[in-house]
Amino acid sequence: MAKKFIDIMDTTFRDGFQSVFGGRVLMNDFFPAVEAAKHAGITHFEFGGGARFQSLYFYLNEDAFTMMDRFRAIVGPDANLQTLARGVNTVMLDTGSKDLIDLHAKMFKKHGTTTIRNFDALNDVENLKYSGERIVHHGLKHEVVVTMMDLPPGCHGAHDVAFYEKTLREILDSGIPYSSICFKDASGTSSPKKVYDTIKMARKLVPEGTHLRLHTHETAGVSVAAYMAALDAGIDGIDMAAAPVSGGTSQPDILTMLHATKGMDYDLGGLEIDKILKYEKVVASCLEDYFMPPEATMVSPLIPFSPMPGGALTANTQMMRDNNILERFPDVIDAMREVVEKGGYGTSVTPVSQFYFQQALNNVMQGPWNAIAPGYGKMVLGYFGKTPVAPDPEVVRIASEKLNLKPTTEKVLDLTEADETKSLAYWSNKLKEENIETTDENIFIAAACGEKGITFLKGEAEVNVRKISEMQEEGSKNMGSGNYTVVVDGQKFSVQVAEGNADIQVTAVNGESIQTSAPKASGNDISIKALLPGSVWKIVANPGQSVAEGETIMILESMKMEIDVIAPKGGVIKSINVATNDKVVEGQVVAVLG
């Protein structure tokens, strides 16, 4: 009897990079590994999309479309190259208009994509209809998704087999065109028994011959067991990665699964152990200079209680390193449980996983529910679609007050179509204002990445990659510019050091400014401080300007959030103590109000 052929998608170069390095891997460094994968017999790759689209512009000063073209040139015309999309969000920071959703499919087809895996974190099927239609319209294969996770103990109402059956029936009844169906667990928290029962349910429900896949992560320690359960239930395809970007927060290793299925009636992609061993040596060689975050290699037994997907976990810890607050990571993960419970049980996958993390970070850094992360607030208010269950009414009330938005039940596409800032014309004009060529690619880059996309297109983007050799070289020099934490007589201080004759800002960790050459508050003046570490994105008010209570003075960027710094009362701006793009630490005085 012939073994059942299981299609294997190699996620090394998309989800593997995202889950281990926060997506920060330069294309010239990994292309030799792509060549090695081809020689190892791999023909199905995840090669772009998801957060790896923006990471190239945000951190690498590279063009995702150029990367995709070069990837296709290496593997040849017959390989199945797959990307990840988020329904009406596609690969953008926010929901997109119909024109932008169409442009996403058009551009990804143009630049070598074969298949787009398309999901909605809320399992709101309405958000998959138009995006799926446009994917197929442009000649791409559409892999429609049901997103999965396990709920924290004691939580009920979603994410059981009955919920997934309801979602799947809605997909089938909607008439969304698809070539395959994927059950995607970005946090790796679904128990093997639930995986087995879900695939068995789906196999009975879908038309005969439908290709079913499972995607999971090792983060919670049950990925191999989940894949074995899925194989037993009749799955047709699974996702795996190559070391050193396998296991931990990523997918199970190819070699691990070849070993786990040894002697069984499964043929995993026709792959051979000896060839995969050679391939993984090349991957390790390509990445040997990249700093491996220790959390990327770990399995966390706490993840099922606070589901944080592998792809988001390291992206967030990398940003916390950037902002010198990594020591608060355990507190944030612990705070996530309440955020998930009160948020309506959207699946912890991008962008909802980021909303959960941002809100948990706010609750840790600023006190429970004192500040609402914009994405989380808009989610509970209905601006991204219908959550699986109704969010906590008190959280909805707080979000409505903090964001000055009313709850809505309107369809997401109707909301985006009415928003001028999500139109092709808006972004075309933005490019013209900056004297940037208005190609389809440039329009989509700007729309997907906002101001950071514009910065890239103007040639002003910077590279932010952690390589061991560069870290050692930097460490051998005298202390240079940047943010540092120092201890004096047992008290921690955050120190911001700038090159040249610029100011030095020293701020106690408890937020009390102790030394600065910038203007200070005196008498009845009010010092306005940064609530979170980050960078100054935009200065709105100028010294001498009158502002009203609640008026925005400047906007900080922290952990992918734009944070308004507002006037606590009416008055006159005496000083702005920072400049655009400056790094700020928590508690640093950024302005003085008289």
mmCIF file of N, CA and C in Angstrom, residues 219-282:
data_model
loop_
_atom_site.group_PDB
_atom_site.id
_atom_site.type_symbol
_atom_site.label_atom_id
_atom_site.label_comp_id
_atom_site.label_asym_id
_atom_site.label_seq_id
_atom_site.Cartn_x
_atom_site.Cartn_y
_atom_site.Cartn_z
ATOM 1 N N THR A 219 5.458 26.841 20.311
ATOM 2 C CA THR A 219 5.538 27.730 21.474
ATOM 3 C C THR A 219 5.033 27.107 22.771
ATOM 4 N N ALA A 220 3.912 26.395 22.711
ATOM 5 C CA ALA A 220 3.340 25.799 23.913
ATOM 6 C C ALA A 220 3.801 24.359 24.147
ATOM 7 N N GLY A 221 4.605 23.816 23.231
ATOM 8 C CA GLY A 221 5.193 22.496 23.429
ATOM 9 C C GLY A 221 4.400 21.314 22.909
ATOM 10 N N VAL A 222 3.327 21.559 22.163
ATOM 11 C CA VAL A 222 2.484 20.431 21.715
ATOM 12 C C VAL A 222 2.371 20.352 20.194
ATOM 13 N N SER A 223 3.267 21.025 19.460
ATOM 14 C CA SER A 223 3.096 21.092 18.007
ATOM 15 C C SER A 223 3.232 19.740 17.325
ATOM 16 N N VAL A 224 4.215 18.939 17.715
ATOM 17 C CA VAL A 224 4.397 17.637 17.078
ATOM 18 C C VAL A 224 3.197 16.741 17.373
ATOM 19 N N ALA A 225 2.721 16.786 18.604
ATOM 20 C CA ALA A 225 1.537 15.998 18.951
ATOM 21 C C ALA A 225 0.324 16.471 18.163
ATOM 22 N N ALA A 226 0.203 17.789 17.952
ATOM 23 C CA ALA A 226 -0.911 18.323 17.172
ATOM 24 C C ALA A 226 -0.833 17.859 15.724
ATOM 25 N N TYR A 227 0.385 17.886 15.151
ATOM 26 C CA TYR A 227 0.542 17.426 13.770
ATOM 27 C C TYR A 227 0.252 15.927 13.651
ATOM 28 N N MET A 228 0.697 15.145 14.607
ATOM 29 C CA MET A 228 0.414 13.703 14.565
ATOM 30 C C MET A 228 -1.088 13.446 14.657
ATOM 31 N N ALA A 229 -1.772 14.223 15.493
ATOM 32 C CA ALA A 229 -3.228 14.087 15.598
ATOM 33 C C ALA A 229 -3.898 14.466 14.287
ATOM 34 N N ALA A 230 -3.394 15.525 13.650
ATOM 35 C CA ALA A 230 -3.963 15.960 12.374
ATOM 36 C C ALA A 230 -3.737 14.920 11.282
ATOM 37 N N LEU A 231 -2.555 14.313 11.261
ATOM 38 C CA LEU A 231 -2.282 13.260 10.289
ATOM 39 C C LEU A 231 -3.232 12.084 10.488
ATOM 40 N N ASP A 232 -3.445 11.708 11.722
ATOM 41 C CA ASP A 232 -4.373 10.615 12.023
ATOM 42 C C ASP A 232 -5.795 10.950 11.579
ATOM 43 N N ALA A 233 -6.148 12.242 11.615
ATOM 44 C CA ALA A 233 -7.513 12.667 11.284
ATOM 45 C C ALA A 233 -7.713 12.869 9.779
ATOM 46 N N GLY A 234 -6.625 12.807 8.991
ATOM 47 C CA GLY A 234 -6.786 12.900 7.554
ATOM 48 C C GLY A 234 -6.330 14.202 6.927
ATOM 49 N N ILE A 235 -5.397 14.905 7.560
ATOM 50 C CA ILE A 235 -4.896 16.167 7.003
ATOM 51 C C ILE A 235 -4.094 15.893 5.733
ATOM 52 N N ASP A 236 -4.019 16.871 4.835
ATOM 53 C CA ASP A 236 -3.288 16.720 3.572
ATOM 54 C C ASP A 236 -1.972 17.491 3.537
ATOM 55 N N GLY A 237 -1.801 18.451 4.426
ATOM 56 C CA GLY A 237 -0.589 19.256 4.398
ATOM 57 C C GLY A 237 -0.284 19.859 5.751
ATOM 58 N N ILE A 238 0.997 20.031 6.052
ATOM 59 C CA ILE A 238 1.444 20.667 7.292
ATOM 60 C C ILE A 238 2.628 21.575 6.973
ATOM 61 N N ASP A 239 2.934 22.481 7.889
ATOM 62 C CA ASP A 239 4.012 23.460 7.720
ATOM 63 C C ASP A 239 5.167 23.134 8.660
ATOM 64 N N MET A 240 6.397 23.244 8.139
ATOM 65 C CA MET A 240 7.579 22.967 8.955
ATOM 66 C C MET A 240 8.685 23.944 8.585
ATOM 67 N N ALA A 241 9.695 24.044 9.446
ATOM 68 C CA ALA A 241 10.814 24.960 9.217
ATOM 69 C C ALA A 241 12.134 24.224 9.407
ATOM 70 N N ALA A 242 13.206 24.881 8.993
ATOM 71 C CA ALA A 242 14.551 24.314 9.111
ATOM 72 C C ALA A 242 15.308 24.995 10.239
ATOM 73 N N ALA A 243 16.085 24.209 10.980
ATOM 74 C CA ALA A 243 16.934 24.765 12.030
ATOM 75 C C ALA A 243 17.932 25.738 11.408
ATOM 76 N N PRO A 244 18.293 26.817 12.117
ATOM 77 C CA PRO A 244 17.990 27.106 13.521
ATOM 78 C C PRO A 244 16.713 27.918 13.750
ATOM 79 N N VAL A 245 15.872 28.078 12.713
ATOM 80 C CA VAL A 245 14.636 28.836 12.905
ATOM 81 C C VAL A 245 13.441 27.882 12.934
ATOM 82 N N SER A 246 13.602 26.783 13.660
ATOM 83 C CA SER A 246 12.520 25.826 13.865
ATOM 84 C C SER A 246 12.385 25.569 15.352
ATOM 85 N N GLY A 247 11.276 24.926 15.750
ATOM 86 C CA GLY A 247 11.051 24.699 17.171
ATOM 87 C C GLY A 247 10.855 26.008 17.904
ATOM 88 N N GLY A 248 10.900 25.979 19.218
ATOM 89 C CA GLY A 248 10.729 27.203 19.995
ATOM 90 C C GLY A 248 9.467 27.935 19.599
ATOM 91 N N THR A 249 9.618 29.181 19.197
ATOM 92 C CA THR A 249 8.450 29.982 18.810
ATOM 93 C C THR A 249 8.008 29.717 17.380
ATOM 94 N N SER A 250 8.749 28.877 16.652
ATOM 95 C CA SER A 250 8.482 28.629 15.240
ATOM 96 C C SER A 250 7.760 27.297 15.033
ATOM 97 N N GLN A 251 7.780 26.818 13.776
ATOM 98 C CA GLN A 251 7.165 25.530 13.442
ATOM 99 C C GLN A 251 8.104 24.381 13.825
ATOM 100 N N PRO A 252 7.566 23.167 13.938
ATOM 101 C CA PRO A 252 8.417 21.999 14.186
ATOM 102 C C PRO A 252 9.472 21.864 13.083
ATOM 103 N N ASP A 253 10.604 21.287 13.440
ATOM 104 C CA ASP A 253 11.681 21.104 12.481
ATOM 105 C C ASP A 253 11.331 20.006 11.477
ATOM 106 N N ILE A 254 11.792 20.187 10.242
ATOM 107 C CA ILE A 254 11.550 19.188 9.196
ATOM 108 C C ILE A 254 12.094 17.836 9.627
ATOM 109 N N LEU A 255 13.323 17.822 10.152
ATOM 110 C CA LEU A 255 13.931 16.563 10.582
ATOM 111 C C LEU A 255 13.152 15.928 11.730
ATOM 112 N N THR A 256 12.649 16.748 12.622
ATOM 113 C CA THR A 256 11.869 16.234 13.752
ATOM 114 C C THR A 256 10.628 15.490 13.266
ATOM 115 N N MET A 257 9.919 16.090 12.301
ATOM 116 C CA MET A 257 8.711 15.443 11.798
ATOM 117 C C MET A 257 9.028 14.215 10.939
ATOM 118 N N LEU A 258 10.138 14.234 10.208
ATOM 119 C CA LEU A 258 10.541 13.038 9.471
ATOM 120 C C LEU A 258 10.830 11.893 10.431
ATOM 121 N N HIS A 259 11.427 12.239 11.565
ATOM 122 C CA HIS A 259 11.693 11.213 12.576
ATOM 123 C C HIS A 259 10.401 10.754 13.256
ATOM 124 N N ALA A 260 9.522 11.697 13.564
ATOM 125 C CA ALA A 260 8.281 11.358 14.274
ATOM 126 C C ALA A 260 7.382 10.441 13.452
ATOM 127 N N THR A 261 7.463 10.536 12.133
ATOM 128 C CA THR A 261 6.591 9.718 11.263
ATOM 129 C C THR A 261 7.321 8.501 10.691
ATOM 130 N N LYS A 262 8.525 8.244 11.162
ATOM 131 C CA LYS A 262 9.311 7.113 10.656
ATOM 132 C C LYS A 262 8.532 5.803 10.863
ATOM 133 N N GLY A 263 8.473 5.021 9.805
ATOM 134 C CA GLY A 263 7.779 3.736 9.891
ATOM 135 C C GLY A 263 6.278 3.834 9.744
ATOM 136 N N MET A 264 5.746 5.042 9.518
ATOM 137 C CA MET A 264 4.305 5.237 9.371
ATOM 138 C C MET A 264 3.957 5.410 7.892
ATOM 139 N N ASP A 265 2.691 5.373 7.598
ATOM 140 C CA ASP A 265 2.232 5.402 6.209
ATOM 141 C C ASP A 265 2.042 6.819 5.679
ATOM 142 N N TYR A 266 3.043 7.672 5.947
ATOM 143 C CA TYR A 266 3.003 9.046 5.452
ATOM 144 C C TYR A 266 4.302 9.361 4.715
ATOM 145 N N ASP A 267 4.177 10.004 3.578
ATOM 146 C CA ASP A 267 5.318 10.492 2.817
ATOM 147 C C ASP A 267 5.314 12.013 2.935
ATOM 148 N N LEU A 268 6.227 12.534 3.738
ATOM 149 C CA LEU A 268 6.260 13.975 3.986
ATOM 150 C C LEU A 268 6.978 14.688 2.843
ATOM 151 N N GLY A 269 6.226 15.028 1.814
ATOM 152 C CA GLY A 269 6.737 15.832 0.711
ATOM 153 C C GLY A 269 7.819 15.185 -0.115
ATOM 154 N N GLY A 270 8.010 13.864 0.010
ATOM 155 C CA GLY A 270 9.085 13.204 -0.703
ATOM 156 C C GLY A 270 10.465 13.586 -0.199
ATOM 157 N N LEU A 271 10.542 14.203 0.977
ATOM 158 C CA LEU A 271 11.804 14.719 1.504
ATOM 159 C C LEU A 271 12.659 13.592 2.073
ATOM 160 N N GLU A 272 13.977 13.745 1.914
ATOM 161 C CA GLU A 272 14.938 12.746 2.374
ATOM 162 C C GLU A 272 15.833 13.342 3.457
ATOM 163 N N ILE A 273 16.071 12.569 4.497
ATOM 164 C CA ILE A 273 16.799 13.065 5.667
ATOM 165 C C ILE A 273 18.182 13.578 5.301
ATOM 166 N N ASP A 274 18.930 12.848 4.480
ATOM 167 C CA ASP A 274 20.294 13.264 4.145
ATOM 168 C C ASP A 274 20.314 14.624 3.449
ATOM 169 N N LYS A 275 19.372 14.851 2.546
ATOM 170 C CA LYS A 275 19.324 16.123 1.825
ATOM 171 C C LYS A 275 18.908 17.267 2.749
ATOM 172 N N ILE A 276 17.984 16.980 3.671
ATOM 173 C CA ILE A 276 17.553 18.018 4.618
ATOM 174 C C ILE A 276 18.689 18.366 5.578
ATOM 175 N N LEU A 277 19.487 17.370 5.966
ATOM 176 C CA LEU A 277 20.644 17.649 6.828
ATOM 177 C C LEU A 277 21.591 18.639 6.168
ATOM 178 N N LYS A 278 21.857 18.455 4.882
ATOM 179 C CA LYS A 278 22.735 19.370 4.153
ATOM 180 C C LYS A 278 22.115 20.760 4.070
ATOM 181 N N TYR A 279 20.828 20.800 3.808
ATOM 182 C CA TYR A 279 20.110 22.085 3.714
ATOM 183 C C TYR A 279 20.175 22.841 5.033
ATOM 184 N N GLU A 280 19.939 22.142 6.144
ATOM 185 C CA GLU A 280 19.928 22.825 7.438
ATOM 186 C C GLU A 280 21.311 23.332 7.826
ATOM 187 N N LYS A 281 22.378 22.669 7.353
ATOM 188 C CA LYS A 281 23.725 23.187 7.613
ATOM 189 C C LYS A 281 23.934 24.530 6.923
ATOM 190 N N VAL A 282 23.392 24.653 5.717
ATOM 191 C CA VAL A 282 23.522 25.920 4.990
ATOM 192 C C VAL A 282 22.725 27.019 5.692
#
